Coordinates of C-alpha atoms and ligand atoms in Angstrom, one line a residue:
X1 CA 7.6 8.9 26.4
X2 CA 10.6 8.2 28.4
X3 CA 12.0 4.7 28.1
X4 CA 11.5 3.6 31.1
X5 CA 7.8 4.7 30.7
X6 CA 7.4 2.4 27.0
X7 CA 9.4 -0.5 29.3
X8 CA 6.6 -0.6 31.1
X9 CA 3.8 -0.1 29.1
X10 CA 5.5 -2.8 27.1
X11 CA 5.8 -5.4 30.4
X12 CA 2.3 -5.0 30.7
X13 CA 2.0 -5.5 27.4
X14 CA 3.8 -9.0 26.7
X15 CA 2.4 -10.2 30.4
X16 CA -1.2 -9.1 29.1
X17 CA -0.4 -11.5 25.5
X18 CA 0.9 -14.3 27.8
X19 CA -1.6 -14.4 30.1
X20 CA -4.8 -14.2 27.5
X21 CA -6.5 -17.4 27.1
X22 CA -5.8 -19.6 24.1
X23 CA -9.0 -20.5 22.6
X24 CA -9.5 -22.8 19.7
X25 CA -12.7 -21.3 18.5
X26 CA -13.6 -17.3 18.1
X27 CA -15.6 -15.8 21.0
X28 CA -17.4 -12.7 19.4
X29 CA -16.6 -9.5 21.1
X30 CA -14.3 -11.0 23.5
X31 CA -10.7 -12.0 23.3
X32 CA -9.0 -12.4 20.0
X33 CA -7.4 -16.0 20.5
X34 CA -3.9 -16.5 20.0
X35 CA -1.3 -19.7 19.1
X36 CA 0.7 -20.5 21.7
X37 CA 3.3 -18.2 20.5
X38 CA 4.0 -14.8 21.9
X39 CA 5.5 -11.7 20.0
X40 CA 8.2 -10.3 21.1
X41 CA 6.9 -6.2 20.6
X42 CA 10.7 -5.5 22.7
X43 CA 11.9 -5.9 19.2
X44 CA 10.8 -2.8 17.7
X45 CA 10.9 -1.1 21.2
X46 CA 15.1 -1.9 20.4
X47 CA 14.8 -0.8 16.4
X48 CA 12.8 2.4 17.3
X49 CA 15.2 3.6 19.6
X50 CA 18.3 3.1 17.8
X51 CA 16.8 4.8 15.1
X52 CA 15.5 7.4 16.8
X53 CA 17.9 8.2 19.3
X54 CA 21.4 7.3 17.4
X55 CA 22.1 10.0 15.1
X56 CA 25.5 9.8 14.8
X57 CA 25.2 6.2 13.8
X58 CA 22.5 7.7 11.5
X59 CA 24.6 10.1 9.9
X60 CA 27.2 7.8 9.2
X61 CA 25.6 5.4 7.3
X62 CA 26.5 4.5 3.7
X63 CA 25.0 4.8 0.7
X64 CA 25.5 3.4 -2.3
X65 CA 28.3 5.1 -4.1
X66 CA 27.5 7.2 -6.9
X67 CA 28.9 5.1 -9.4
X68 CA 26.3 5.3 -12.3
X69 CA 27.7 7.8 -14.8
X70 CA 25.4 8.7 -17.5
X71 CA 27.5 5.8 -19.6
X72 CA 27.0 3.3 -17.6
X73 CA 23.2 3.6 -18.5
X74 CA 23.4 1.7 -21.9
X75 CA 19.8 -0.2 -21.6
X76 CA 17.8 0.0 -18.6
X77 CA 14.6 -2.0 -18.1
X78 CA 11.3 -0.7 -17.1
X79 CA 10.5 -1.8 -13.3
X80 CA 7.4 -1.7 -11.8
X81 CA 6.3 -2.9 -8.8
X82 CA 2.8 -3.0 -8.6
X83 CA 2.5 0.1 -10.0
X84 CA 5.4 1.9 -9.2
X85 CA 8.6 2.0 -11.3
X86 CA 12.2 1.9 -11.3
X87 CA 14.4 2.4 -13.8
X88 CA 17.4 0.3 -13.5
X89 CA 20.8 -0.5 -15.6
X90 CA 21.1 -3.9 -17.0
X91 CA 24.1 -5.0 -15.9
X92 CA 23.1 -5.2 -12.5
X93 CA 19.1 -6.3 -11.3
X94 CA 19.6 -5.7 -7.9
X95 CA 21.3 -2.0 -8.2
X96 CA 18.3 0.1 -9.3
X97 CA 19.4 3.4 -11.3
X98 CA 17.5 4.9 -8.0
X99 CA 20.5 4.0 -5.8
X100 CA 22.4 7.0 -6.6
X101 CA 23.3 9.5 -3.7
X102 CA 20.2 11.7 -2.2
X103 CA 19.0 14.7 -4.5
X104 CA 18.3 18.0 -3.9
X105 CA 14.8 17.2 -4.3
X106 CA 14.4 14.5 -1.5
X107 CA 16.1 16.9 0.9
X108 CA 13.7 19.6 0.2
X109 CA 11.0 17.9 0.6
X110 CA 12.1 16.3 4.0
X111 CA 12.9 19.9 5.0
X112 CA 9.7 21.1 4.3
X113 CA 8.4 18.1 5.9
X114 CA 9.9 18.8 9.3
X115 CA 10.1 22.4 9.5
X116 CA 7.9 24.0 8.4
X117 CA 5.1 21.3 7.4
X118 CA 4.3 22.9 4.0
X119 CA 2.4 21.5 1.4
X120 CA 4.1 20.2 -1.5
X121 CA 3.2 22.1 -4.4
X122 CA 3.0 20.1 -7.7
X123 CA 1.9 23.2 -9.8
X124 CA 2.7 22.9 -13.4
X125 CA 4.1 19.6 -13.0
X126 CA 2.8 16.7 -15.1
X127 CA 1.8 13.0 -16.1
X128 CA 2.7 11.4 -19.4
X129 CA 2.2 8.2 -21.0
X130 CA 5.6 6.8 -22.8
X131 CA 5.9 3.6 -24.6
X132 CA 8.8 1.9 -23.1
X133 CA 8.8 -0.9 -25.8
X134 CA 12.4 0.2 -27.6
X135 CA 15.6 0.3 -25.4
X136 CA 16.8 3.6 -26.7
X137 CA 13.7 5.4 -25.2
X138 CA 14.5 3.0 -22.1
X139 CA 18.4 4.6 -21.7
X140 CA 16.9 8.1 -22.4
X141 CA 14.4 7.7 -19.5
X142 CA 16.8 6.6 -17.1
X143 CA 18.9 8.9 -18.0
X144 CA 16.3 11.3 -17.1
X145 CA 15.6 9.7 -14.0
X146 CA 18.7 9.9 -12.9
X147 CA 18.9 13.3 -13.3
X148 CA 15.8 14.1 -11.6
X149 CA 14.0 15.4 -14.2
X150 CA 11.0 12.7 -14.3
X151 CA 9.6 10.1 -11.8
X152 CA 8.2 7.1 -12.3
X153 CA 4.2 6.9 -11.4
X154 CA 2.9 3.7 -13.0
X155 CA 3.4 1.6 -15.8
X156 CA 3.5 -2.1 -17.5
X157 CA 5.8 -3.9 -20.0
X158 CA 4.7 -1.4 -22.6
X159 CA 3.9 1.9 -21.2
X160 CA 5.0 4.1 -18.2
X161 CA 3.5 7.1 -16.8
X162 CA 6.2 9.5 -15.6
X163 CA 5.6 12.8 -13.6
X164 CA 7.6 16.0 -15.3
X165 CA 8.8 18.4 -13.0
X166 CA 7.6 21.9 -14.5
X167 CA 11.4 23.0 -15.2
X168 CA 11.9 19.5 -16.8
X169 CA 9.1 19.7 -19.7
X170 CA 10.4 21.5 -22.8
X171 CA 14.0 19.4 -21.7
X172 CA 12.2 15.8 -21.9
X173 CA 9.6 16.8 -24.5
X174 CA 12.4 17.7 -26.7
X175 CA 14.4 15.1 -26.2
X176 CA 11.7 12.7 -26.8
X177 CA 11.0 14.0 -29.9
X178 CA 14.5 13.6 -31.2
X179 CA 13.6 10.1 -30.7
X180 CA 10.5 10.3 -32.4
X181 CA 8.9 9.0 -29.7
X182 CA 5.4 9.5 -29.0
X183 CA 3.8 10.3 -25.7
X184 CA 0.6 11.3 -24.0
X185 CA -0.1 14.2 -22.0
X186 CA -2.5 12.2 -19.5
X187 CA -2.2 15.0 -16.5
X188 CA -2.0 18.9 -17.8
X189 CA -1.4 20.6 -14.1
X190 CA -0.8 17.4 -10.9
X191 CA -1.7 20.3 -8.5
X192 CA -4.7 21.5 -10.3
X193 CA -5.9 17.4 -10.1
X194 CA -4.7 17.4 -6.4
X195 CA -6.8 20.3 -5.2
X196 CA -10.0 19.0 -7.2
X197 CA -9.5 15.6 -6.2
X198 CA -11.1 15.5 -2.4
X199 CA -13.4 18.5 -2.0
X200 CA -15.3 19.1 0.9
X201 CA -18.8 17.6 1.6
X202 CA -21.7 19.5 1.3
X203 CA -24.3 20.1 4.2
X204 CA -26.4 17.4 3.5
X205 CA -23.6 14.6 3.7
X206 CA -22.3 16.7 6.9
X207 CA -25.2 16.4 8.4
X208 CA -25.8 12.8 7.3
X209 CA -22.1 11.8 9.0
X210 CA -23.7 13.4 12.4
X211 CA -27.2 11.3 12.0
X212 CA -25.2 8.2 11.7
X213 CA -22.7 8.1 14.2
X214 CA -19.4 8.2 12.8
X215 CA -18.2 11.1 10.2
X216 CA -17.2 8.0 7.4
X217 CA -18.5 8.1 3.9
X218 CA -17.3 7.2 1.0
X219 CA -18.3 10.3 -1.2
X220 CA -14.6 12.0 0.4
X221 CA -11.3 10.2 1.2
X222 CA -11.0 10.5 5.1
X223 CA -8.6 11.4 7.4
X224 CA -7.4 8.4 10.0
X225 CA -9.1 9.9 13.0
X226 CA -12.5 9.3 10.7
X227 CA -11.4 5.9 9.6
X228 CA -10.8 4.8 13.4
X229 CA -13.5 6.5 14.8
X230 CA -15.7 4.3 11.8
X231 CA -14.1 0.8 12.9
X232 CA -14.9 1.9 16.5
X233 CA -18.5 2.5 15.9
X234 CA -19.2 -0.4 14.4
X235 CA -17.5 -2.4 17.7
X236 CA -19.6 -0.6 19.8
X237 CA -22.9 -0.8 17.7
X238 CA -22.4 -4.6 16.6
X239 CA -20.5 -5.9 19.7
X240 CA -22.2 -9.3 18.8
X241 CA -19.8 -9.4 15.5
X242 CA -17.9 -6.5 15.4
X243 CA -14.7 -6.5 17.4
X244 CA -11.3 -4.2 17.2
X245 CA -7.9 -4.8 18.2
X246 CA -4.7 -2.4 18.4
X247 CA -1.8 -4.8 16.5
X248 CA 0.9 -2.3 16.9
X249 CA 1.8 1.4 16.4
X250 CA 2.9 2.8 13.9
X251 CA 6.4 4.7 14.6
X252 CA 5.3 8.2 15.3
X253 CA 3.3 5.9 17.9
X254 CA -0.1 5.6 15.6
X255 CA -2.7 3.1 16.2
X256 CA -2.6 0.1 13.8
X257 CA -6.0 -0.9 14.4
X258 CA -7.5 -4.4 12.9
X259 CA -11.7 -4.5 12.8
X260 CA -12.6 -8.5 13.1
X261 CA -16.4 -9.6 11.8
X262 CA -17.4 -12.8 12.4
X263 CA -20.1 -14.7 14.1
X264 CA -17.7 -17.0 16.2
X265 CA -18.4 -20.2 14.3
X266 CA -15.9 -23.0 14.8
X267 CA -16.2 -23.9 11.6
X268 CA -15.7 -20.7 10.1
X269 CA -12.2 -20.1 7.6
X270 CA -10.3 -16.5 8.0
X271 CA -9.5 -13.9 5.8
X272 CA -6.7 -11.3 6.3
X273 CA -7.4 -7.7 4.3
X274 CA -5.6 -4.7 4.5
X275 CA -5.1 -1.5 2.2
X276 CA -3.0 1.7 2.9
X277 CA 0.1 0.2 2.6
X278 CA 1.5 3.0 0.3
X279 CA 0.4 6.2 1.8
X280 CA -0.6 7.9 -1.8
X281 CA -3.1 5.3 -2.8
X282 CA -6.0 6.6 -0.8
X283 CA -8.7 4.9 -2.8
X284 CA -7.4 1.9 -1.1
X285 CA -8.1 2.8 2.6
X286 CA -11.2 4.1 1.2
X287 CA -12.6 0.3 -0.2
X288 CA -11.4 -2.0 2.4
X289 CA -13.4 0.1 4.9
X290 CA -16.4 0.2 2.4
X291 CA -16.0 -3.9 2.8
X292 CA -16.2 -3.5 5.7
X293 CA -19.7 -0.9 6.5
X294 CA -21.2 -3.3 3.9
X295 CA -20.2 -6.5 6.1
X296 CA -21.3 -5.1 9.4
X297 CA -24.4 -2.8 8.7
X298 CA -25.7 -5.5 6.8
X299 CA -24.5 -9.0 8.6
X300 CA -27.9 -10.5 8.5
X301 CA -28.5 -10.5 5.1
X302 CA -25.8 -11.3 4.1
X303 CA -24.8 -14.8 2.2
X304 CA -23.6 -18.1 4.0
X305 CA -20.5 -17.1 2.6
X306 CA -19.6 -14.6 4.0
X307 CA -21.2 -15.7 7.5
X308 CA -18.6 -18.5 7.2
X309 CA -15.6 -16.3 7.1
X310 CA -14.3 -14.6 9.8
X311 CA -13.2 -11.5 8.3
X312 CA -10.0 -9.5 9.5
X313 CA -9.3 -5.9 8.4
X314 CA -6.7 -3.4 8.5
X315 CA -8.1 -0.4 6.3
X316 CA -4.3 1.5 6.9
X317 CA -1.2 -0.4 7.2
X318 CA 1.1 2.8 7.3
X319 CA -1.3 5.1 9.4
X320 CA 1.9 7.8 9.3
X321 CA 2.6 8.0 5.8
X322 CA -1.1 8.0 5.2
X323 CA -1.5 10.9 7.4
X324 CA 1.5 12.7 5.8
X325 CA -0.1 12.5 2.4
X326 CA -2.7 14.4 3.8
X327 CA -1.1 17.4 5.4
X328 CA 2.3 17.8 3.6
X329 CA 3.3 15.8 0.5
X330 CA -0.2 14.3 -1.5
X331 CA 2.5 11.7 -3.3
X332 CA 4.4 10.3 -0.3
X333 CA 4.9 6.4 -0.7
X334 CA 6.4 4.7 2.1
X335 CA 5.9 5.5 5.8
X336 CA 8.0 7.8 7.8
X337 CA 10.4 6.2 10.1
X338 CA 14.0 8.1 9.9
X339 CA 16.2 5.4 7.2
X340 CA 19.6 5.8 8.0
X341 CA 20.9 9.2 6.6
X342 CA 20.0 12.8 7.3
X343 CA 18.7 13.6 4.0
X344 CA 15.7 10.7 3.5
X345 CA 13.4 9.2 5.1
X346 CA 10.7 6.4 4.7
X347 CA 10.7 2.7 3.9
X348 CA 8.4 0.8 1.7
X349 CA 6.8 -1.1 4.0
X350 CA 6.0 -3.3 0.8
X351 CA 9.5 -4.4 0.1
X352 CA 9.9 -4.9 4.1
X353 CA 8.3 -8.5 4.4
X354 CA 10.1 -11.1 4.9
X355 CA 10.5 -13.8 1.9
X356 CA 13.5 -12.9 -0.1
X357 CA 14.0 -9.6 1.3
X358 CA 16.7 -8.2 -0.2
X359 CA 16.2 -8.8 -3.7
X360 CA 15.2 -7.9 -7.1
X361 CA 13.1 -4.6 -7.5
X362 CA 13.8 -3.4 -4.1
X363 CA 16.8 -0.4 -3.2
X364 CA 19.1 0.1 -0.5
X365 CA 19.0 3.3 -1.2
X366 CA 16.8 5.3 1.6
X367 CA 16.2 8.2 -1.3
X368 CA 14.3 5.3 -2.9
X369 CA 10.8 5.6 -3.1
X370 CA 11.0 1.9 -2.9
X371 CA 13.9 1.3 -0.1
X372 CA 13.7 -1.6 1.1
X373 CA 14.4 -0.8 5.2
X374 CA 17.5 -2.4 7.2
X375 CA 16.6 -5.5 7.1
X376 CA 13.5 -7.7 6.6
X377 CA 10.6 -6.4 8.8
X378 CA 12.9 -3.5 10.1
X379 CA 9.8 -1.2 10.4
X380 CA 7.1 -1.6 13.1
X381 CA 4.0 -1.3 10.7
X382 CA 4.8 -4.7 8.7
X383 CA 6.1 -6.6 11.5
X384 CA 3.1 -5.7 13.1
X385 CA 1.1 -7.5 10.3
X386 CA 3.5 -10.4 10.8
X387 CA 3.5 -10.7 14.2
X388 CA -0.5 -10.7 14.0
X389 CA -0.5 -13.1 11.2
X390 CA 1.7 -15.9 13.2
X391 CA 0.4 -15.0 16.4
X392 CA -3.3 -15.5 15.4
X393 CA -5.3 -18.6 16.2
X394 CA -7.4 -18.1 12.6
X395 CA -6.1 -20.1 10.2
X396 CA -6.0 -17.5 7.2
X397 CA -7.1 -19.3 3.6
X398 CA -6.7 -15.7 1.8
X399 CA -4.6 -12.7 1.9
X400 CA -5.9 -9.4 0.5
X401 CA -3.3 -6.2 0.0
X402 CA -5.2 -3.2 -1.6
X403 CA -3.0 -0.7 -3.8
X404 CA -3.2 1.4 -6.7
X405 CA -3.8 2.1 -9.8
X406 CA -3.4 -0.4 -12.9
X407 CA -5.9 -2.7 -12.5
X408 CA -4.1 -5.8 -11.7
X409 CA -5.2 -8.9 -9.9
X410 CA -1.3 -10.2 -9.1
X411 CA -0.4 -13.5 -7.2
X412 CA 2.8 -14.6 -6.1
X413 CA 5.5 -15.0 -6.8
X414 CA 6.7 -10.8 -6.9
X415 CA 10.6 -11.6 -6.0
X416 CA 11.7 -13.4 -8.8
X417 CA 9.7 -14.6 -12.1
X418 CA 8.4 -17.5 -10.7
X419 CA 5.3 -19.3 -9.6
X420 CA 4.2 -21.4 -6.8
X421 CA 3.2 -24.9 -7.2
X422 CA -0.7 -24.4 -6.9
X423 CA -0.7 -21.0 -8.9
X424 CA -3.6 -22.6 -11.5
X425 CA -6.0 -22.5 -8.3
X426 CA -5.0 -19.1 -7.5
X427 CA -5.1 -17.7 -12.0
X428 CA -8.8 -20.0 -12.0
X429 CA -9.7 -18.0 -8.8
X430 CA -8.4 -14.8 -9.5
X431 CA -9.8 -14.9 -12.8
X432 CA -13.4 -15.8 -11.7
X433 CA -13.3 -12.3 -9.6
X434 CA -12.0 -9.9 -12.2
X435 CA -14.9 -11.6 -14.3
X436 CA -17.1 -10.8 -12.1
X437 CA -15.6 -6.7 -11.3
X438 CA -15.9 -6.6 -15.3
X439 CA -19.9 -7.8 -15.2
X440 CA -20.5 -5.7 -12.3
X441 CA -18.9 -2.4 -12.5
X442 CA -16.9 -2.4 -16.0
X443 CA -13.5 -2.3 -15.3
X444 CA -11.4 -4.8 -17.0
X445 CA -8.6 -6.6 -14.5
X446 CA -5.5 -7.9 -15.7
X447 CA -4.7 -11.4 -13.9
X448 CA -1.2 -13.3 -13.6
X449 CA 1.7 -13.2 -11.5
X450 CA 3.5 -10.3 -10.3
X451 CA 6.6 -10.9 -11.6
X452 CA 5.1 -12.0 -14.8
X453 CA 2.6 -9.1 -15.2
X454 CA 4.9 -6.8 -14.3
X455 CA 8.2 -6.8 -12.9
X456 CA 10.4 -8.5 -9.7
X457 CA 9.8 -6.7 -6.8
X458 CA 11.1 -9.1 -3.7
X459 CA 9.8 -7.8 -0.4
X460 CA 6.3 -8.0 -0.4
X461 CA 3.6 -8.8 1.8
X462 CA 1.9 -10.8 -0.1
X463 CA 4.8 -13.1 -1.1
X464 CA 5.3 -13.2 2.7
X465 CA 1.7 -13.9 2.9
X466 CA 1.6 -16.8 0.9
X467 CA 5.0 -18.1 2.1
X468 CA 3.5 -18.9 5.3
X469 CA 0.9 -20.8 3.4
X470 CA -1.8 -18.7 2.8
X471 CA -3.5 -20.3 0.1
X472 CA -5.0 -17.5 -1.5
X473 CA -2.7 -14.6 -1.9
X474 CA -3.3 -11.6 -3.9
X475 CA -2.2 -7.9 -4.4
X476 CA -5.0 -5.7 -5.9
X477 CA -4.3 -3.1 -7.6
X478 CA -7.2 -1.0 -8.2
X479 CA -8.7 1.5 -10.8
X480 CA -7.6 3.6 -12.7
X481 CA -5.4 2.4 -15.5
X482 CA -3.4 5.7 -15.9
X483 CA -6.1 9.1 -16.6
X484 CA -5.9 9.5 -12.6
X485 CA -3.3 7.6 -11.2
X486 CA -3.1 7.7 -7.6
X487 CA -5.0 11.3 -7.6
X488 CA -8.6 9.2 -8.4
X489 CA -11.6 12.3 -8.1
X490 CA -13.9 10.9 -5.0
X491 CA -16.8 10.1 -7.6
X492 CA -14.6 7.0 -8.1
X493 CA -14.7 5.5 -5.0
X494 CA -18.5 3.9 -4.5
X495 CA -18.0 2.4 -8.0
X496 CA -14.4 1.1 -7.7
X497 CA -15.4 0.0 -4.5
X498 CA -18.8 -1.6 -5.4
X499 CA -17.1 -3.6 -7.9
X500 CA -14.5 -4.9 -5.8
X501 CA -17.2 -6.4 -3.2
X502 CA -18.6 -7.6 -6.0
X503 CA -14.9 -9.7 -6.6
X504 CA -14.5 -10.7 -2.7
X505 CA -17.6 -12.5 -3.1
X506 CA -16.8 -14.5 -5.1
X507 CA -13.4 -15.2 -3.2
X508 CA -15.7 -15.8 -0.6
X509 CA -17.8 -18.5 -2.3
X510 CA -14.6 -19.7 -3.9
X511 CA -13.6 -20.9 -0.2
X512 CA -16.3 -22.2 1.3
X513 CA -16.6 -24.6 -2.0
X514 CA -13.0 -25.4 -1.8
Ligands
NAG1 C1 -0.2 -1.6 -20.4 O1 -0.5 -0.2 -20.4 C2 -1.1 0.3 -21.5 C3 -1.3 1.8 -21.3 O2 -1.9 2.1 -20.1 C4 -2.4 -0.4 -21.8 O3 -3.1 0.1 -22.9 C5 -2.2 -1.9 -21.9 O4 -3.4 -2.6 -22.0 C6 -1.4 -2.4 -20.6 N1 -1.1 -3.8 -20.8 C7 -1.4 -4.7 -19.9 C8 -1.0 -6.1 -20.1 O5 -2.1 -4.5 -18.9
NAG2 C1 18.4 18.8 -21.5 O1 19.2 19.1 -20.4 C2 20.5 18.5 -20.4 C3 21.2 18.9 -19.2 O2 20.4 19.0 -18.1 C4 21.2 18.9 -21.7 O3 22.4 18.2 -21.7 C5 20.4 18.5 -22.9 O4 21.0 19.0 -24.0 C6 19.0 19.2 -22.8 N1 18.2 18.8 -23.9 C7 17.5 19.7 -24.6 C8 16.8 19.1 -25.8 O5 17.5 20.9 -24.3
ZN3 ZN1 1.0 0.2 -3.8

């Protein structure tokens, strides 16, 4: 679109936000009520173009200076995220051993990406198990990492799962056993996983999705146009409690779409969900929307609880990097906006929010599968959620963020090892629901803090999320705890996802006793 054209699309926009009515109470179907506060969506009208349309300012960008010399990698520590690990040097917290110059690897990739939209091929490459727990083995790996050998997957205080590039296994194998250090082969071939992973349904289930309305199910990970055309259905089948709302696009101009249920009480408290925020970890997508079939196909019957909470969804946070791990690259992270050199791309939209952006466990590095973006809420897809967050009239008691894998139930604080000052309600709570996944489905949850868990990683949403004083924050990281990963076989998902509704119940009870 020219820019004229998105200027006025926008003006109609902002003069449609200011002139909605401000409502104290939720009117089902109807209007979504709004503070007296209006975004201001000319913002990431004015990011998107200089990103899109300044390339020489692109090209010129810094990066980080390749200063780390195999020697300057003494002791690194293990760094995971949620899930998702950097190794970094020592001597400096905030300069991940990622921040080195772009690799061959990442530029590959991004020219497959763009020209000729071919599929990543992970044949031969594979997932091991490491114990991280002496300081050597720590040194070697970054040492490895830094030659682009290995890449962090997941991992925890003791253990990380690396992927080994085909050319790279005898190399690290051997070098691991010159430190007699013993490791796991957890994946033999990633592609052969990848292409058993989501097969295609079989007639029955085809002809089920056409009986029912929408092509949804949660025997196959769906494409976006599925998931949409689900949330969609449900509005127009249960307009009575069933309403969606566009918050934003993402930047190749995708729908963010939000599904609200709720039967318009007054009384009722709110509860913010959303999954998809790292575009691999599809079993995410895949149980928020399975909350959400089980909320609205079956309303009535469900408990005063849940009646008392108007519930707010966002199955896909980063629609585009979603999609992209789809079509071209299965293991794509963060979302796909251009970052400031020719050679990468992406940001992690989950080191993007706003409360102590910047810091620990977060790069500057746009190679980085955990970059952090230009500045806090740089990328359209979380200032979207912010925007919606501030803007809305509900007055949020929780905060749900699905990822994977690991099997973590994390609250804040993630920046910095920390805690908030009501963090015993939020361990009691937590705790209650990974009881209750363990009675229902099995699967044994760690709870604690992020950064006590696992590691500092400033940036995220739901540190943001709780910053604005949203009692009940949490990042879920769901199954597995390392034989799958991210690649999780489809069998998976009616269990994992079973046992999670098992958990937000009890959040759900856990509020409306509070
Ligand atoms: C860390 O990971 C290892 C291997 O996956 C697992 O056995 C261990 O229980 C994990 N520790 C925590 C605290 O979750
Ligand atoms: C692994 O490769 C590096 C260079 O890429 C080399 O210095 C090292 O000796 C190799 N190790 C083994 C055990 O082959
Ligand atoms: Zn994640």
């Amino acid at each position: 679109m020219e820019p004229w054209g998105r200027l006025v699309v926008l003006a109609v926009a902002i003069t449609a936000v200011v002139s909605s009515p401000l409502a104290n109470k939720l009117q089902p179907g109807k209007e979504w009520p709004t503070r007296n506060s209006v975004q201001q969506p000319q913002d990431v009208w004015l990011q998107l173009q200089t990103s899109t349309t300044d390339a020489s300012d692109l090209s010129t960008t810094e990066l980080p200076p390749e200063e780390q010399t195999d020697a300057a990698i003494e002791a690194i520590e293990v760094t995971t995220e949620e899930n998702n690990v950097i190794l970094r040097t020592s001597d400096s917290e905030n300069d991940p051993l990622e921040a080195v110059v772009p690799t061959e690897e990442s530029n590959d990739i991004l020219v497959k990406s763009l020209e000729e939209s071919e599929k990543v091929d992970y044949s031969g490459a594979q997932v091991w198990k490491v114990p991280t727990s002496s300081s050597k083995v720590r040194s070697l790996l970054g040492n490895l990492r830094s030659r682009n050998m290995i890449s962090p997957w997941g991992g925890n205080h003791s253990y990380i799962d690396l992927l080994v590039k085909p050319e790279a296994i005898n190399n690290v194998s051997q070098e691991l056993r010159k430190q007699s250090v013993p490791f796991d082969v957890i994946i033999v071939d990633l592609q052969k996983r990848i292409d058993e992973e989501n097969p295609p349904l079989d007639e029955n289930e085809i002809e089920l999705q056409d009986r029912q309305g929408h092509r949804m199910t949660w025997k196959q990970y769906h494409r976006l146009t599925d998931i949409h055309g689900f949330m969609d259905y449900l509005a127009k089948t249960y307009p009575r409690i069933v309403s969606v709302n566009t918050i934003g696009k993402s930047f190749l101009g995708r729908d963010l779409k939000v599904l609200r249920i709720s039967d318009g009480k007054p009384t009722n408290k709110a509860v913010f969900i959303d999954g998809g925020i790292h575009a691999r970890e599809w079993i995410s997508p895949a149980t928020v929307t399975f909350f959400i079939n089980q909320f609205a196909e079956n309303f009535d019957e469900e408990s005063d609880d849940v009646k008392n909470i108007d519930w707010y969804f966002l199955p896909v946070v980063n629609p585009d990097g979603y999609e992209y791990t789809h079509q071209v690259d299965r293991l794509w992270r963060k979302n796909r906006r251009p970052a400031g050199t020719r050679q990468c791309l992406g940001t992690d939209l989950n080191r993007n929010f706003g409360h102590h952006w910047g810091g620990k466990g977060s790069s500057g590095n746009p190679c980085s599968d955990i970059y952090r973006g230009s500045k806090a809420f740089s990328e359209p897809e979380s200032k979207a959620v912010s925007d919606f967050i501030l803007n809305s009239a509900a007055e949020f008691k929780a905060y749900l963020t699905y990822h994977s894998y690991g099997q973590y139930l994390l609250y804040p604080w993630g920046y910095d090892d920390a805690v908030p000052p009501d963090y015993k309600d939020l361990d009691i709570v937590g705790k209650e629901i990974a009881q209750e996944i363990q009675r229902v489905g099995g699967s044994k949850y760690t709870v604690g803090s992020s950064s006590g868990v696992l590691y500092p990683a400033s940036g995220g949403s739901d540190d943001w999320a709780k910053a604005q004083g949203i009692k009940y924050s949490y990042t879920i990281e769901l199954s597995d705890t390392g034989r799958y990963g991210f690649i999780l076989p489809t069998s998976f998902i009616e269990p994992v996802a079973k046992e999670s509704l098992a958990g937000l119940r009890v959040l759900a009870r856990k509020l409306n006793e509070a």
